[in-house]
Short mmCIF file of C-alpha atoms and ligand atoms in Angstrom, two decimals:
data_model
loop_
_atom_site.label_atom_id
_atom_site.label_comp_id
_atom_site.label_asym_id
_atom_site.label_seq_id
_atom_site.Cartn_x
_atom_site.Cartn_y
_atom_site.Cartn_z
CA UNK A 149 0.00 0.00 0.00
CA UNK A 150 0.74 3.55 -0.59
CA UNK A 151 0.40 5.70 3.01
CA UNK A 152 1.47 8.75 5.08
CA UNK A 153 2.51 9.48 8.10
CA UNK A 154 1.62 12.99 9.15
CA UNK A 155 3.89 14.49 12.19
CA UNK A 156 6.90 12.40 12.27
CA UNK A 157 8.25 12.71 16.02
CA UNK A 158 8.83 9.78 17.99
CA UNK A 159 5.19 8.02 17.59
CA UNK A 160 5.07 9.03 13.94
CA UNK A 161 9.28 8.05 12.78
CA UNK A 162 8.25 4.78 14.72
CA UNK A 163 5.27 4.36 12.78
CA UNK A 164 6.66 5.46 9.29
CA UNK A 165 9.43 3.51 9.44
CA UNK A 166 7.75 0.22 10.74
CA UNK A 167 5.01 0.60 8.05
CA UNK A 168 8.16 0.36 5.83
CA UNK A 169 9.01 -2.97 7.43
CA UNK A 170 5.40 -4.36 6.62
CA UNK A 171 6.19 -3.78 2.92
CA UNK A 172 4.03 -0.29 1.99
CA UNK A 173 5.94 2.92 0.40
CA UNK A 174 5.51 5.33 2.70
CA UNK A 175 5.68 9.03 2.94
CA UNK A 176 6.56 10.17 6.48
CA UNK A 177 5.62 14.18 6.29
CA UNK A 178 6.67 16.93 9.53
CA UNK A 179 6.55 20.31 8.94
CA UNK A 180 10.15 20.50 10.60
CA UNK A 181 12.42 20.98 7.29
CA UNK A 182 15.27 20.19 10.04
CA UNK A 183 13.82 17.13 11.01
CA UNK A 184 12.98 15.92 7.34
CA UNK A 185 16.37 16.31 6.34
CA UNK A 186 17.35 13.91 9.24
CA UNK A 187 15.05 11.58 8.56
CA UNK A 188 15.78 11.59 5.00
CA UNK A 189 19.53 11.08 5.67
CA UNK A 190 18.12 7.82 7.21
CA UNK A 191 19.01 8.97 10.55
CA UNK A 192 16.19 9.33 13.50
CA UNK A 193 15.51 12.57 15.22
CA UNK A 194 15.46 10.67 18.50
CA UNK A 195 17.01 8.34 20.99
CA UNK A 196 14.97 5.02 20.57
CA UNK A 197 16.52 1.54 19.81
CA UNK A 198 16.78 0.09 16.41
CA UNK A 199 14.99 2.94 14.77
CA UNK A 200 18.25 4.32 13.42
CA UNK A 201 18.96 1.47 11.55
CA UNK A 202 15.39 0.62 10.19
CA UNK A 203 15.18 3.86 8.76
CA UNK A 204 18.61 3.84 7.22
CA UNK A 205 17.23 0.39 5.82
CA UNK A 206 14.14 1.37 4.40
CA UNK A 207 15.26 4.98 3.32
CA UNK A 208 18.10 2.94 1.16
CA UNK A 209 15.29 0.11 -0.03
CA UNK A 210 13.11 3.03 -1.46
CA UNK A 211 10.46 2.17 0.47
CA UNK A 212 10.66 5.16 2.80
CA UNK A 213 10.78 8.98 2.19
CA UNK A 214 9.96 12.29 3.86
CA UNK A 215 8.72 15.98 3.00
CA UNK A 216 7.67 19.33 4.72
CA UNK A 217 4.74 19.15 2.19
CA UNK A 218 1.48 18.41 2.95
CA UNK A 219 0.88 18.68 -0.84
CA UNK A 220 2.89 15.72 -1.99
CA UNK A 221 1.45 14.26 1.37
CA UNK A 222 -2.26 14.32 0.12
CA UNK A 223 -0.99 13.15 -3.91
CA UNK A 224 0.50 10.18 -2.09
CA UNK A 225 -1.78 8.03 -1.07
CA UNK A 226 -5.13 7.22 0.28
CA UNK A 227 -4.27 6.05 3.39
CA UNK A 228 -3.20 9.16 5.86
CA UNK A 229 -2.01 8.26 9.59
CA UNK A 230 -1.65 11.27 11.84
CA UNK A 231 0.48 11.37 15.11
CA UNK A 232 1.53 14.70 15.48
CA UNK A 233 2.15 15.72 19.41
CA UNK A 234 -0.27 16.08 21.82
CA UNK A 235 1.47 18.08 24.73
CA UNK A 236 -0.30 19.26 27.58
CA UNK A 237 -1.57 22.89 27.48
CA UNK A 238 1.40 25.39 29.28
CA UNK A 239 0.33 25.39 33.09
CA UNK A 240 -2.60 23.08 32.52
CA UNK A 241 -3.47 19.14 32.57
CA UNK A 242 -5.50 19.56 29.06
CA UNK A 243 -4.14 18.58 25.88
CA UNK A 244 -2.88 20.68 23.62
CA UNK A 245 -4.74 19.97 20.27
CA UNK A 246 -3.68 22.80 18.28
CA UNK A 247 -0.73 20.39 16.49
CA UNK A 248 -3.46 18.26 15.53
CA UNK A 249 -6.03 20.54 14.17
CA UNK A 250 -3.47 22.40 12.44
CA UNK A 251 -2.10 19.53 10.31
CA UNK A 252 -6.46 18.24 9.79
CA UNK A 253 -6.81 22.00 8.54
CA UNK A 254 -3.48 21.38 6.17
CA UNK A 255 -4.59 18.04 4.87
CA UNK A 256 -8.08 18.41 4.01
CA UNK A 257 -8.42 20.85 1.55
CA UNK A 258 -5.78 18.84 -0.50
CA UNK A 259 -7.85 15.64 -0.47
CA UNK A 260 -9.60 15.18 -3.82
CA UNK A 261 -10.31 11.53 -3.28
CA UNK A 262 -11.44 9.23 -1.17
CA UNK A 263 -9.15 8.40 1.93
CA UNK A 264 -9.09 7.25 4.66
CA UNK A 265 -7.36 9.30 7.88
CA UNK A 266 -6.52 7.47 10.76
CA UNK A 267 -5.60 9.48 13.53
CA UNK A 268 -3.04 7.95 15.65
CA UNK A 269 -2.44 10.80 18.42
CA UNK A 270 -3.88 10.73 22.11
CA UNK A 271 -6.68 13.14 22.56
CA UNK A 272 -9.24 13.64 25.07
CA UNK A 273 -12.34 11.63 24.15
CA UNK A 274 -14.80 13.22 21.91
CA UNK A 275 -12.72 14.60 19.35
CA UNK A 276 -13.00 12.58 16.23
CA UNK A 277 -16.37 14.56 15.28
CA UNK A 278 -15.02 17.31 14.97
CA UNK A 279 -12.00 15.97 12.88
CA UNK A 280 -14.45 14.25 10.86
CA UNK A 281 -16.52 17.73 10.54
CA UNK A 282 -13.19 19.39 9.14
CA UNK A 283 -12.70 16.97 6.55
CA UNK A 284 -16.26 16.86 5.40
CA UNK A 285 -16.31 20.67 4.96
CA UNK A 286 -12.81 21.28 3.83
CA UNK A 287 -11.49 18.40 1.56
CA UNK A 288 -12.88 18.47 -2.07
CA UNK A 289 -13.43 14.33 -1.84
CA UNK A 290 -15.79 15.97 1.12
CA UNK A 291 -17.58 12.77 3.37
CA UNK A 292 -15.92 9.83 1.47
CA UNK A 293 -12.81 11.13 3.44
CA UNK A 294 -13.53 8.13 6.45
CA UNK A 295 -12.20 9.22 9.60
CA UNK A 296 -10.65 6.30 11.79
CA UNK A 297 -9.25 5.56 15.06
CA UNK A 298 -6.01 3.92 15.74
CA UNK A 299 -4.35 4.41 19.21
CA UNK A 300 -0.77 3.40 19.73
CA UNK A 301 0.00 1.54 22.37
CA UNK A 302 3.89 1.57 22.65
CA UNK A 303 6.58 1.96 25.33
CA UNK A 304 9.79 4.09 24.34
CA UNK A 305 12.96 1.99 23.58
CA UNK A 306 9.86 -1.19 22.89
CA UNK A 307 8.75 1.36 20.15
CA UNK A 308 9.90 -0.95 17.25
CA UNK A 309 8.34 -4.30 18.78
CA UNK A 310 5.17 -2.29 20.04
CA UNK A 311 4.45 -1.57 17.14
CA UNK A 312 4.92 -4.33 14.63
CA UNK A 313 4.34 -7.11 17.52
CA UNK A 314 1.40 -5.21 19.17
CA UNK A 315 -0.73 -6.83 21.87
CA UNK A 316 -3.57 -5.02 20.44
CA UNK A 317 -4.74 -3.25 17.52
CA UNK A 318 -7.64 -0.85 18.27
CA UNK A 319 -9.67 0.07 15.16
CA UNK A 320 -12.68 2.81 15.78
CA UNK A 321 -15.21 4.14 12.95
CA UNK A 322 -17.75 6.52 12.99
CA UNK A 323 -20.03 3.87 12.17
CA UNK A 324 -20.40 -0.40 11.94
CA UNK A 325 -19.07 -1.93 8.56
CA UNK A 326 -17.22 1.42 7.86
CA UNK A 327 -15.09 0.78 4.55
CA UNK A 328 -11.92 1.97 6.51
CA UNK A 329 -11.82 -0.85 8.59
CA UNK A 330 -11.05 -3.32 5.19
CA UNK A 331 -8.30 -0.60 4.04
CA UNK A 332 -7.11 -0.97 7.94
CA UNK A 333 -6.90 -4.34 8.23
CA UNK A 334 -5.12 -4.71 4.62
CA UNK A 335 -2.22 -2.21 6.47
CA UNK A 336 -1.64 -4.62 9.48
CA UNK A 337 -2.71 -7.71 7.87
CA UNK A 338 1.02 -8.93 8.72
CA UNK A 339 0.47 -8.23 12.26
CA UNK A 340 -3.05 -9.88 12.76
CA UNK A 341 -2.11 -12.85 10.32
CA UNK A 342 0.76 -13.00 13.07
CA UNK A 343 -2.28 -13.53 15.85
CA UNK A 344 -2.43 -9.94 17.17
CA UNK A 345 -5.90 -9.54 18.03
CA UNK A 346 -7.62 -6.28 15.91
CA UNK A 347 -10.48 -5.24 18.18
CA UNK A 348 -13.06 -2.81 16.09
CA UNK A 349 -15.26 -0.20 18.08
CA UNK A 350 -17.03 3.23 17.53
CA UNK A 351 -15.24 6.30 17.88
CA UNK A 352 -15.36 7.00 21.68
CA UNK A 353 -14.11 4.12 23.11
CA UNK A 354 -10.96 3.79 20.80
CA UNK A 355 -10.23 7.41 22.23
CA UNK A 356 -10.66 6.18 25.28
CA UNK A 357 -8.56 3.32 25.09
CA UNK A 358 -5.58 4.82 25.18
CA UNK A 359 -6.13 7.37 28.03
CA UNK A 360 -7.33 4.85 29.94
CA UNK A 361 -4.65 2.42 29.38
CA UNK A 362 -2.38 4.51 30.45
CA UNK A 363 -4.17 5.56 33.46
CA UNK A 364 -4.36 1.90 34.58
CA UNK A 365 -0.69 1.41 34.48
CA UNK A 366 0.11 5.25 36.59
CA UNK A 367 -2.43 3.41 39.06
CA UNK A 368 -0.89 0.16 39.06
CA UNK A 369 2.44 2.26 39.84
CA UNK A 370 0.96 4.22 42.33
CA UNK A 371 -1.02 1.16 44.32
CA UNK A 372 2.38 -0.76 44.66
CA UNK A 373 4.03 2.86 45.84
CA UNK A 374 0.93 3.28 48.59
CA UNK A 375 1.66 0.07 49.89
CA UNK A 376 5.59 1.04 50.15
CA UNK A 377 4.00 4.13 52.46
CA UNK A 378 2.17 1.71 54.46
CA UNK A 379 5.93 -0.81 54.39
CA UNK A 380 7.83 2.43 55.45
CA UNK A 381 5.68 2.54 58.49
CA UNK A 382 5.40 -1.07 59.08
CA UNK A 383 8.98 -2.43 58.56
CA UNK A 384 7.62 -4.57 55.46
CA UNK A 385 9.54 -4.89 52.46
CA UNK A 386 7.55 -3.85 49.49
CA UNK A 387 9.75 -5.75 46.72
CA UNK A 388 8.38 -8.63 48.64
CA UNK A 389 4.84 -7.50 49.10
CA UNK A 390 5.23 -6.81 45.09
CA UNK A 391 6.48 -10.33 44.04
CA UNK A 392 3.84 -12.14 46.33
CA UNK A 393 1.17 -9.92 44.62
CA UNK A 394 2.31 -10.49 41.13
CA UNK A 395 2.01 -14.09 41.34
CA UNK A 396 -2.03 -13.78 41.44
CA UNK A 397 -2.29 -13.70 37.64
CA UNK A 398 -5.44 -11.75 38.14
CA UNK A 399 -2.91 -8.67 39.93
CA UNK A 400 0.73 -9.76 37.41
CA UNK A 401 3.49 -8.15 38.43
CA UNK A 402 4.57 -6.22 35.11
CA UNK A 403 4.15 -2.56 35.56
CA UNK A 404 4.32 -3.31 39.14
CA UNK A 405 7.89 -2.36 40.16
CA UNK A 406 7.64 0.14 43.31
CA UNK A 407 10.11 2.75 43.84
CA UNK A 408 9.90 6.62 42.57
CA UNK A 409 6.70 6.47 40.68
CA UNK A 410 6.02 7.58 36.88
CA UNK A 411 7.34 9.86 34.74
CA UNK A 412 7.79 10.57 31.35
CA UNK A 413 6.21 12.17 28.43
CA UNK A 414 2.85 10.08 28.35
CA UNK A 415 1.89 8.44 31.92
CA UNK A 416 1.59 11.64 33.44
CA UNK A 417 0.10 13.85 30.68
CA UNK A 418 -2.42 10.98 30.12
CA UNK A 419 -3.27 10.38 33.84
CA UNK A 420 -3.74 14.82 34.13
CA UNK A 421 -5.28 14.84 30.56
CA UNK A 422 -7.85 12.10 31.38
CA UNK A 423 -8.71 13.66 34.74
CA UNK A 424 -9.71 17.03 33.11
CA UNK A 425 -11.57 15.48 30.46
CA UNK A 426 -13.57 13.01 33.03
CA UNK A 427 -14.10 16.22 34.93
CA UNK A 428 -15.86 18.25 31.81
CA UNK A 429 -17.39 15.57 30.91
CA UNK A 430 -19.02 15.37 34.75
CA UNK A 431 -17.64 11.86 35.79
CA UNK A 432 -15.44 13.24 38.37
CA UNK A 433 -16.17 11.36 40.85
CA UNK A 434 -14.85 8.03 38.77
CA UNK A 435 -11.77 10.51 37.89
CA UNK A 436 -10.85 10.36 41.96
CA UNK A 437 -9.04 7.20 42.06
CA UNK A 438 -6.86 8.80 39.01
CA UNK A 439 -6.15 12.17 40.97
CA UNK A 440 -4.78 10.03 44.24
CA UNK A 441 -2.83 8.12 41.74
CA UNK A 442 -1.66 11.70 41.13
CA UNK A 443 -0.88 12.63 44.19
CA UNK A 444 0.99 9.33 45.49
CA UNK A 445 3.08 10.13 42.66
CA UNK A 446 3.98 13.12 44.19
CA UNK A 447 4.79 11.96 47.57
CA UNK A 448 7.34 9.18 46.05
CA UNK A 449 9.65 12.32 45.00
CA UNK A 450 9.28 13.93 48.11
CA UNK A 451 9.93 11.12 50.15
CA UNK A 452 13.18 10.79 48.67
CA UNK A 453 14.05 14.82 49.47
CA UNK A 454 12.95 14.06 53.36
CA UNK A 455 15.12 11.20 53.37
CA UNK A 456 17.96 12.85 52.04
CA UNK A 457 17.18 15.63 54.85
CA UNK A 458 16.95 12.68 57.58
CA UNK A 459 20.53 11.80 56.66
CA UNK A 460 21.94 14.86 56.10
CA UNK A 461 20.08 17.88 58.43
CA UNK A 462 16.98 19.76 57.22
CA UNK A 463 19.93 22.65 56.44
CA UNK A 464 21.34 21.34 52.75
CA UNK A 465 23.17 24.22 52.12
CA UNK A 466 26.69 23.72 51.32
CA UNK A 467 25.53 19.87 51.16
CA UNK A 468 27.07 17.34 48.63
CA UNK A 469 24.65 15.38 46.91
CA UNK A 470 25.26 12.86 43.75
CA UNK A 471 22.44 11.55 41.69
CA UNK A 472 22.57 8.61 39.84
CA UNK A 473 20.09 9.15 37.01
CA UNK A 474 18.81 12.02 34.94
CA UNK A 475 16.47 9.65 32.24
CA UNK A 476 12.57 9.16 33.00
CA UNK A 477 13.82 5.52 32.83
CA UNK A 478 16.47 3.31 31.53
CA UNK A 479 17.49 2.68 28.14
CA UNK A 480 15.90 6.49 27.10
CA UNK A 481 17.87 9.76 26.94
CA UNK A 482 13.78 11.16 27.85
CA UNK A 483 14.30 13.50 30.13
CA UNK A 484 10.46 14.51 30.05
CA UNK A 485 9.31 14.67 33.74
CA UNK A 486 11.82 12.55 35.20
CA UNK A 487 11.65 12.02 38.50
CA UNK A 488 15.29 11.96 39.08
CA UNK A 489 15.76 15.47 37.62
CA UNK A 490 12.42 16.78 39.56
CA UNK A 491 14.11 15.60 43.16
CA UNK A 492 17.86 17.08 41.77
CA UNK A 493 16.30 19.98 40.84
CA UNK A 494 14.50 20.58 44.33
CA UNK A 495 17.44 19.43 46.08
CA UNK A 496 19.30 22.27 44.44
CA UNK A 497 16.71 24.61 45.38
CA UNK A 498 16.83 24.06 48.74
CA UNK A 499 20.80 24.79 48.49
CA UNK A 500 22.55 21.26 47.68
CA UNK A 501 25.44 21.14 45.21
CA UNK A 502 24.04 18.45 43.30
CA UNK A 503 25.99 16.29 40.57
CA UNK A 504 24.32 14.16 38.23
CA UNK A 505 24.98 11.31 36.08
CA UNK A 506 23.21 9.33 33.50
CA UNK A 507 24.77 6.91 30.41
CA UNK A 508 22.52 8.84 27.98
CA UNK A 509 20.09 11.76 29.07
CA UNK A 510 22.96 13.97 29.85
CA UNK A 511 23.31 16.15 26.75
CA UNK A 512 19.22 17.09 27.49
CA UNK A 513 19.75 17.68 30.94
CA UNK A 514 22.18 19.73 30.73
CA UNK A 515 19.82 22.30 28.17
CA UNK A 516 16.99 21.98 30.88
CA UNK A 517 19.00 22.42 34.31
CA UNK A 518 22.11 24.30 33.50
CA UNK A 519 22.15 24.89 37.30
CA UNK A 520 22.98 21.23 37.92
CA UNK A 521 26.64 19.70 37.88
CA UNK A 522 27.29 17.19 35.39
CA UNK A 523 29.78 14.38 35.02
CA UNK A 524 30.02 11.78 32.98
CA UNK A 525 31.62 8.83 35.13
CA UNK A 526 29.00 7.31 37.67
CA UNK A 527 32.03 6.58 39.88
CA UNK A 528 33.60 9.94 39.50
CA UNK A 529 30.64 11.90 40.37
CA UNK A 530 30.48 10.58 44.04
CA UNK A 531 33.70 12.51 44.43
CA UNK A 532 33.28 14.21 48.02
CA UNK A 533 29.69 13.20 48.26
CA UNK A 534 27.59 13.50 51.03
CA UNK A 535 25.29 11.63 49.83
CA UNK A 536 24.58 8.90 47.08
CA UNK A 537 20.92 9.45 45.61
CA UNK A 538 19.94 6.23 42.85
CA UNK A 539 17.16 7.34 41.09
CA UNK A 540 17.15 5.75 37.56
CA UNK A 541 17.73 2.46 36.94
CA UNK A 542 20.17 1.97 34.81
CA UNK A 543 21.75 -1.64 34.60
CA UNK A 544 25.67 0.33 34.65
CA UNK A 545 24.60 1.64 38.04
CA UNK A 546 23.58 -1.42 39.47
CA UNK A 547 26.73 -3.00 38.59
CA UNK A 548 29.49 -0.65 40.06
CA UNK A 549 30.99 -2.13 42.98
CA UNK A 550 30.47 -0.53 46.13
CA UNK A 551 33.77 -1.11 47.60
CA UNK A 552 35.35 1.01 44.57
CA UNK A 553 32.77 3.87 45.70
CA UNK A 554 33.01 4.05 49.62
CA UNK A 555 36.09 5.49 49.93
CA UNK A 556 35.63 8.59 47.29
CA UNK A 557 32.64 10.16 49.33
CA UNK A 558 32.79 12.22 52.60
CA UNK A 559 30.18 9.80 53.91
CA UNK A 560 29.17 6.64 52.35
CA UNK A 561 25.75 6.62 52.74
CA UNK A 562 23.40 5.86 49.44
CA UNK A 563 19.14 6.04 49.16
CA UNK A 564 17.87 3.86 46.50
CA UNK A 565 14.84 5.07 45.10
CA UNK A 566 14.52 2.24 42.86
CA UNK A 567 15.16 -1.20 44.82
CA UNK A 568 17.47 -2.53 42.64
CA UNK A 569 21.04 -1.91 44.66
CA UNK A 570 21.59 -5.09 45.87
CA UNK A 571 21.71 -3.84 49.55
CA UNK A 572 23.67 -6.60 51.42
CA UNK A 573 26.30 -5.98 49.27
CA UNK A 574 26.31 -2.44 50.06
CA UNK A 575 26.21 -2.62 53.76
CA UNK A 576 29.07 -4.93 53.51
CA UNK A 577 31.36 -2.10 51.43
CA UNK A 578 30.74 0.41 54.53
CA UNK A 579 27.70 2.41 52.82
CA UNK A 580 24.85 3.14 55.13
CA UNK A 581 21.65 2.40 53.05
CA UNK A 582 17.82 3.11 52.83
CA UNK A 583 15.33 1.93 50.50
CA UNK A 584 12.38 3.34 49.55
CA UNK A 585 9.39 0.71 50.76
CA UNK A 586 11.60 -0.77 53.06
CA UNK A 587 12.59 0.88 56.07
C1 UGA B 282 3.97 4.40 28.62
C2 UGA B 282 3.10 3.11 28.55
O1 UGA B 282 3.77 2.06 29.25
C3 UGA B 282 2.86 2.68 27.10
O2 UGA B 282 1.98 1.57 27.07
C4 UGA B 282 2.23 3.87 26.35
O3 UGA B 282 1.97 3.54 24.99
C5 UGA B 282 3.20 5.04 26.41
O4 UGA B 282 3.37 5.41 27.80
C6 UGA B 282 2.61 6.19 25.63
O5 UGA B 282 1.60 6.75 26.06
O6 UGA B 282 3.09 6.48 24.52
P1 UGA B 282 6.58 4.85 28.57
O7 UGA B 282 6.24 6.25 28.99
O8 UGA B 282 7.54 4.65 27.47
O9 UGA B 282 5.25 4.06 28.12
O10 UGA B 282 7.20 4.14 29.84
P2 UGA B 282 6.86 3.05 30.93
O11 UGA B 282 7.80 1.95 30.72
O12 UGA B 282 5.42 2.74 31.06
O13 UGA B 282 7.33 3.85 32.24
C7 UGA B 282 6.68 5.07 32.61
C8 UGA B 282 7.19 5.54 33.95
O14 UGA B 282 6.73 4.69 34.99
C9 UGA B 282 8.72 5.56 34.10
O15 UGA B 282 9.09 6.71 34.81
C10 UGA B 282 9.04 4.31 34.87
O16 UGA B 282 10.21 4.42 35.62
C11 UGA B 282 7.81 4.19 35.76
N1 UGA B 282 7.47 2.81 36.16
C12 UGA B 282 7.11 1.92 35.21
C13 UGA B 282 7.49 2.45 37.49
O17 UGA B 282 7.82 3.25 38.38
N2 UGA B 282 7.14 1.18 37.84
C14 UGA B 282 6.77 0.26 36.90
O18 UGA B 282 6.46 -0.88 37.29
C15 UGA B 282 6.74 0.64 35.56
#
């Protein structure tokens, strides 16, 4: 098939390029002229694993191109996937939509046939009408342009195997035996031949799927954190608690690992973007298990800032404090609400020289927190720590060998945020530890 890829960030690249893989010529189209050029050096404009090299693969096999024009966009094809950004608003937990309208606007009065746009991006739930209203009145092909809904599903540095080993596709139409979903299926027949289960619905609940996916997984994070409140107090261990959970198949424990909550480009925009909508839309009330997920959350990060002040005096001025971690999570260089960089940051506020480390994310976090030190040697920054502060968990952190650490620092005394220091081994190098959900 011939297709598009409107807004070609980090869900769209994925997309293009993995599209590509399935066999289609496809057109991957960003207004960012910088960004095009990138892509069409067969380079990706972002940190995520194997993407690099499947669109160096595909942009040498032909089957993959990009523009800045939404002209040759709409002459491509028939088949138009959107996933342009949807940020939350400046100062606000609602989305941001203008990306989206904008490129709907762009498209539609260059569509003079019939196509089928399948919008991709996470909004708040009720807004394929009016995407479907600007295509009716704008495009020339008018209503046999067929609006569809496909959420994506996928975890950054999974996005390659999220997306062409999904556990779900989610297909939504406007109405039943919509001709979109047979020019759907044709796209990912490779994927549901493969068993992936292709779930059709209306309009409203493939919205919804996503948001609420995603709100399911902050809770899950946030339950398993509550109960490492409830360990703190109780002198349970909550990696325990966790594992003996998990093994009720009805609870799992994937997506269950306690420590310093969620962060990240999507779990918390979705969880704030979700609450807002639930609230307009006057199911609050249901929205109130969402907004405590919120707010344990929260606490995780500050938990880890009245620790540090337990072990080092509520006074942190002139305090030395290293933090292992600057990525939302491992294996990213997202810095995009990161916890890590959220306690750092407040730790600095409240007048701690703090020194950060991360294999990857430290290029970004150095443009957002210039204030912060930065080195690039996990065992070099705990140089005349105070402190020891593990709050990403990288594999290269849990490696290092305690023994080679303890003597560098003023005071060898770590807090692992994460749980995955292995503890014993610490205590034995001299280092006095806490864990958070344990003591
Ligand atoms: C998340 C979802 O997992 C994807 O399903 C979704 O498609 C994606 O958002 C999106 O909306 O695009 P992602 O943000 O890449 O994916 O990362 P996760 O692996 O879910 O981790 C999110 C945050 O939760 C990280 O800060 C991570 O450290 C934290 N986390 C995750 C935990 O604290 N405990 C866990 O058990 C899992």
């Amino acid at each position: 098939m011939k297709l598009t890829v409107i807004g070609c960030g980090y869900l769209g690249a994925t997309h293009a390029a993995c599209m590509a893989e399935l066999g289609h010529d496809v057109l991957g189209m960003d207004s960012d002229m910088d960004k095009v050029a990138v892509l069409n050096s067969g380079k990706a404009p972002i940190h995520e694993r194997d993407l690099d090299d499947l669109i160096a693969k595909h942009t040498a096999s032909g089957k993959l191109s990009f523009t800045a024009s939404y002209a040759e966009a709409a002459a491509f094809g028939d088949l138009h996937f959107i996933g342009v950004g949807t940020p939350q608003q400046p100062g606000e937990n609602a989305y941001d939509l203008s990306h989206l309208f904008a490129a709907v606007r762009q498209l539609a009065p260059r569509l003079k046939g019939p196509a089928v746009v399948a919008v991709k991006s996470t909004v708040p739930v009720g807004t394929a009408p009016r995407v479907r209203d600007i295509f009716h009145e704008f495009a020339p092909a008018g209503d046999r342009i067929e609006v569809a809904w496909n959420p994506e599903f996928l975890r950054e540095s999974f996005a390659i195997e999220d997306t062409l080993r999904p556990d779900r596709l989610v297909l939504g139409f406007e109405t039943e035996h919509s001709w979109a979903e047979a020019v759907l299926r044709q796209c990912f027949d490779k994927i549901i031949e493969s068993g992936t289960p292709a779930i059709v619905t209306d309009w409203a609940t493939a919205e919804l799927a996503k948001g609420a996916a995603n709100a399911f997984l902050a809770t899950k994070i946030s339950f398993i954190n509550a109960m490492a409140e409830v360990c703190e107090k109780s002198g349970a261990n909550v990696a325990e608690l966790a594992d003996i959970l998990g093994h009720d198949v009805r609870i799992g424990r994937r997506g269950m690992r306690p420590g310093l909550g969620f962060g990240g480009g999507c779990l918390p925009k979705d969880l704030g973007g979700f609450i807002t909508r639930a609230d307009d839309l006057g199911a609050d009330e249901a929205a109130g298990i969402l907004r405590e997920a919120a707010a344990v959350n929260a606490r995780r990060r500050q938990r880890v800032i009245d620790l540090a002040r337990e072990e080092l005096g509520t006074d942190l001025r002139g305090k030395r404090i290293t933090v292992w971690g600057a990525a939302f999570k491992p294996e990213t260089d997202d810095i995009r609400d990161s916890p890590a960089l959220a306690v750092a940051q407040k730790l600095h506020e409240l007048g701690a020289t703090v020194t950060v480390t991360d294999p990857k994310a430290l290029d970004n976090a150095r443009k957002l927190h210039p204030e912060l030190d930065y080195v690039e040697d996990p065992i070099a920054a705990v140089d005349d720590a105070d402190l020891l502060l593990h709050l990403t968990e990288w594999h290269q952190f849990t490696h290092i060998d305690p023994k080679r650490l303890a003597t560098r620092t003023t005071s060898p005394k770590v807090i692992d945020a994460r749980g995955t220091l292995n503890t014993d081994q610490w205590r034995e190098a001299g280092w006095i530890t806490r864990t958070l959900g344990r003591i």
